[in-house]
Short mmCIF file of C-alpha atoms in Angstrom, two decimals:
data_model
loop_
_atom_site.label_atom_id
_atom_site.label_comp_id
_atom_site.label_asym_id
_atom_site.label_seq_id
_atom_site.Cartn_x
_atom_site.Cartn_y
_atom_site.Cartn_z
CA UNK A 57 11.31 115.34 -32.41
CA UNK A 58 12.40 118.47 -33.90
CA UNK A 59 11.94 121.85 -32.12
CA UNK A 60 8.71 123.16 -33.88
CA UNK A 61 6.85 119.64 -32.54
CA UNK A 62 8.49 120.70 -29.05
CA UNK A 63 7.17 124.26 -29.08
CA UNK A 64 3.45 123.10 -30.02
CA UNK A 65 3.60 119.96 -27.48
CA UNK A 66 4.59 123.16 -25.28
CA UNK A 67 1.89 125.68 -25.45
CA UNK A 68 -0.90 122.45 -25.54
CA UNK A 69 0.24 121.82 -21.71
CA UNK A 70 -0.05 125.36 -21.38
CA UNK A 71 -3.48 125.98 -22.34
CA UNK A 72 -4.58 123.08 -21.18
CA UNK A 73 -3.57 124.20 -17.58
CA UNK A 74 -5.79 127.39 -17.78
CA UNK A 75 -8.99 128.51 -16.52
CA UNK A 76 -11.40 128.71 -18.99
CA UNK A 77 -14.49 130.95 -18.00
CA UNK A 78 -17.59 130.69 -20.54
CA UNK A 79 -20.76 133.12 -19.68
CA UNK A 80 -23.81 130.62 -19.80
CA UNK A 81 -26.20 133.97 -18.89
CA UNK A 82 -25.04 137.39 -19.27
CA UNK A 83 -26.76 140.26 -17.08
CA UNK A 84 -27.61 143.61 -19.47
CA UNK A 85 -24.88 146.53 -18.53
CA UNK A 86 -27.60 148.83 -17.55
CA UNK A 87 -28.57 146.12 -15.06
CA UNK A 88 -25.36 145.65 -13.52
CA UNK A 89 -25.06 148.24 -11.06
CA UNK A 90 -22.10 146.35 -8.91
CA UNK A 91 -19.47 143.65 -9.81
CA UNK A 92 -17.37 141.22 -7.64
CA UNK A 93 -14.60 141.94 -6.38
CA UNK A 94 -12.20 140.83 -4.14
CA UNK A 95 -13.59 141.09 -0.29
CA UNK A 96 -16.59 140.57 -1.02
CA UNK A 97 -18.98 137.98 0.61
CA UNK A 98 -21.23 136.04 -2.20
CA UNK A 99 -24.12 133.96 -2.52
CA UNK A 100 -23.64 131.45 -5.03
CA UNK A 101 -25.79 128.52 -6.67
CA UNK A 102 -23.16 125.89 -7.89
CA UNK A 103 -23.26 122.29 -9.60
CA UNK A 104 -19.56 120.42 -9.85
CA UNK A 105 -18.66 117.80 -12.41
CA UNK A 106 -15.69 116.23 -13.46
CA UNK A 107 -14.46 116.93 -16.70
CA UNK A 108 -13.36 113.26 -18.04
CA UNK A 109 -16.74 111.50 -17.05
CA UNK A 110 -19.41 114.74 -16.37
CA UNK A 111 -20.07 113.12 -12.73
CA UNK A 112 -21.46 115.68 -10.27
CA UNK A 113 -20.03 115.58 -7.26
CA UNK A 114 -21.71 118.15 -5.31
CA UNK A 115 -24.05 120.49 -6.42
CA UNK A 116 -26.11 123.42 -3.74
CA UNK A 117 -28.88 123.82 -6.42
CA UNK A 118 -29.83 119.90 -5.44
CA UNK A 119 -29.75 121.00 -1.72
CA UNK A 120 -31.43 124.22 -2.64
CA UNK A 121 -28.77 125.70 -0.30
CA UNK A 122 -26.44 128.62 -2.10
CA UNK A 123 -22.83 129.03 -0.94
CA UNK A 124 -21.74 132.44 1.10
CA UNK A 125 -18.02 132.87 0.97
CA UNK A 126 -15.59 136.05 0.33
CA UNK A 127 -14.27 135.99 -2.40
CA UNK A 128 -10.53 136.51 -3.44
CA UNK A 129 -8.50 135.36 0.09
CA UNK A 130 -8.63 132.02 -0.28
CA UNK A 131 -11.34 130.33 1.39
CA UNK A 132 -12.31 128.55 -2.19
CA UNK A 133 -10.46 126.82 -4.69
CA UNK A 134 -8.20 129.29 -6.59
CA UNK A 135 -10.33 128.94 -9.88
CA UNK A 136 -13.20 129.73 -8.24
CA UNK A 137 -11.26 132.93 -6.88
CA UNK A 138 -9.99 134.09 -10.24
CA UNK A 139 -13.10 132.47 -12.46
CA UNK A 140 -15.95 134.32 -10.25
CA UNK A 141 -14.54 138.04 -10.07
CA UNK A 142 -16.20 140.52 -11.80
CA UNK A 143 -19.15 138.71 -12.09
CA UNK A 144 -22.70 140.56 -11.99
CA UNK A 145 -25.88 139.69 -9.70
CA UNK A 146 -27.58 137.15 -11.72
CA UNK A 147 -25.11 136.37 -14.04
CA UNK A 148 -24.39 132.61 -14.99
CA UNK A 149 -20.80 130.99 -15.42
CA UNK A 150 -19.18 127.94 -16.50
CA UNK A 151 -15.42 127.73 -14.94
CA UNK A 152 -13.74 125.17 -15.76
CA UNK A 153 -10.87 124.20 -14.00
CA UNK A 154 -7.44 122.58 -14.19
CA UNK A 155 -6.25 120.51 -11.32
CA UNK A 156 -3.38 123.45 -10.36
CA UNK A 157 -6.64 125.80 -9.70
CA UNK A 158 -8.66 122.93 -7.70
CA UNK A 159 -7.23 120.28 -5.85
CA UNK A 160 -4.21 119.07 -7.60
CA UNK A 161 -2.15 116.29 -6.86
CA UNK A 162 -3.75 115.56 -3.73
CA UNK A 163 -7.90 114.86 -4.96
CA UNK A 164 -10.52 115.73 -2.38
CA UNK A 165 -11.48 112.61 -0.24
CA UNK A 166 -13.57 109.49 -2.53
CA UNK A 167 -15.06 112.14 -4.75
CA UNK A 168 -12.28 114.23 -6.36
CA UNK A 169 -9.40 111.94 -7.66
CA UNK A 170 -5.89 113.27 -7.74
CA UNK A 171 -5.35 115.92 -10.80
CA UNK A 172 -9.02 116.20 -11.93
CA UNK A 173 -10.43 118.64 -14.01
CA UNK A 174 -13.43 120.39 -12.85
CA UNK A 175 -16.40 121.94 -14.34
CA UNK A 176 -18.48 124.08 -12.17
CA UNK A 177 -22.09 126.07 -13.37
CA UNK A 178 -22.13 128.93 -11.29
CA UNK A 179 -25.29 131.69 -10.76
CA UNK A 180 -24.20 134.78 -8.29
CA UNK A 181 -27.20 135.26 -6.25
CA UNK A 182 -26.29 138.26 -4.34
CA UNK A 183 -22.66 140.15 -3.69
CA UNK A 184 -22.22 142.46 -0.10
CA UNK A 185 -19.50 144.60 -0.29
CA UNK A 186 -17.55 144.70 3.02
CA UNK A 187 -18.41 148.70 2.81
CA UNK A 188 -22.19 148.28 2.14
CA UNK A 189 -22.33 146.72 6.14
CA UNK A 190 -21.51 149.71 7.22
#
């Protein structure tokens, strides 16, 4: 193997451990009067596949039940935390998302074997900044 073969072999692990974050539905800038940002609690609908087969795995549009979290300490899976930041009310996303930035080595449970690549639709329903409770 010479050295060029080496660097190319190089960057394709790279890449292939980054988030990629495709907008399915983008929101009109005039419409977008707030962003997400870190602290913020959002309301999200979600459907999660794996990447080799397309299996969902969990999905809150099925249940009809969106997802509150806050986003950016931690209380998702790091490409959710990165992937869904400055995202606007109504927009649509497709993250997906290496095993380093979901549940690496480790899987979650039956459902999510051990270094899976995830894809994940995403709508934001509705963002509260911690200063709008005020």
């Amino acid at each position: 193997m010479n050295f060029r073969t080496l660097a190319v072999l190089a960057l394709t692990v790279v890449a292939s451990a980054e988030l990629q974050i495709g907008v399915l539905h983008r929101v009109p800038p005039e419409e977008c009067t707030k962003k997400t940002a870190p602290g913020d609690q959002v309301k999200m609908h979600y459907t999660g596949r794996l990447f080799d087969t397309q299996e969902v795995f969990d999905s809150s549009v099925e249940r009809d039940q969106p997802l509150k979290f806050v986003l950016g300490v931690g209380h998702v899976i790091k490409g959710w935390d990165q992937g869904l930041m400055d995202m606007c009310v109504g927009e649509k996303r497709r993250l997906t998302i290496p095993p380093e930035l979901a549940y690496g080595k480790r899987g979650a449970g039956a459902v999510i074997p051990p270094d899976a690549t995830l894809v994940f639709d995403t709508e934001l329903l509705e963002i509260v900044s911690p200063h709008d409770e005020l």
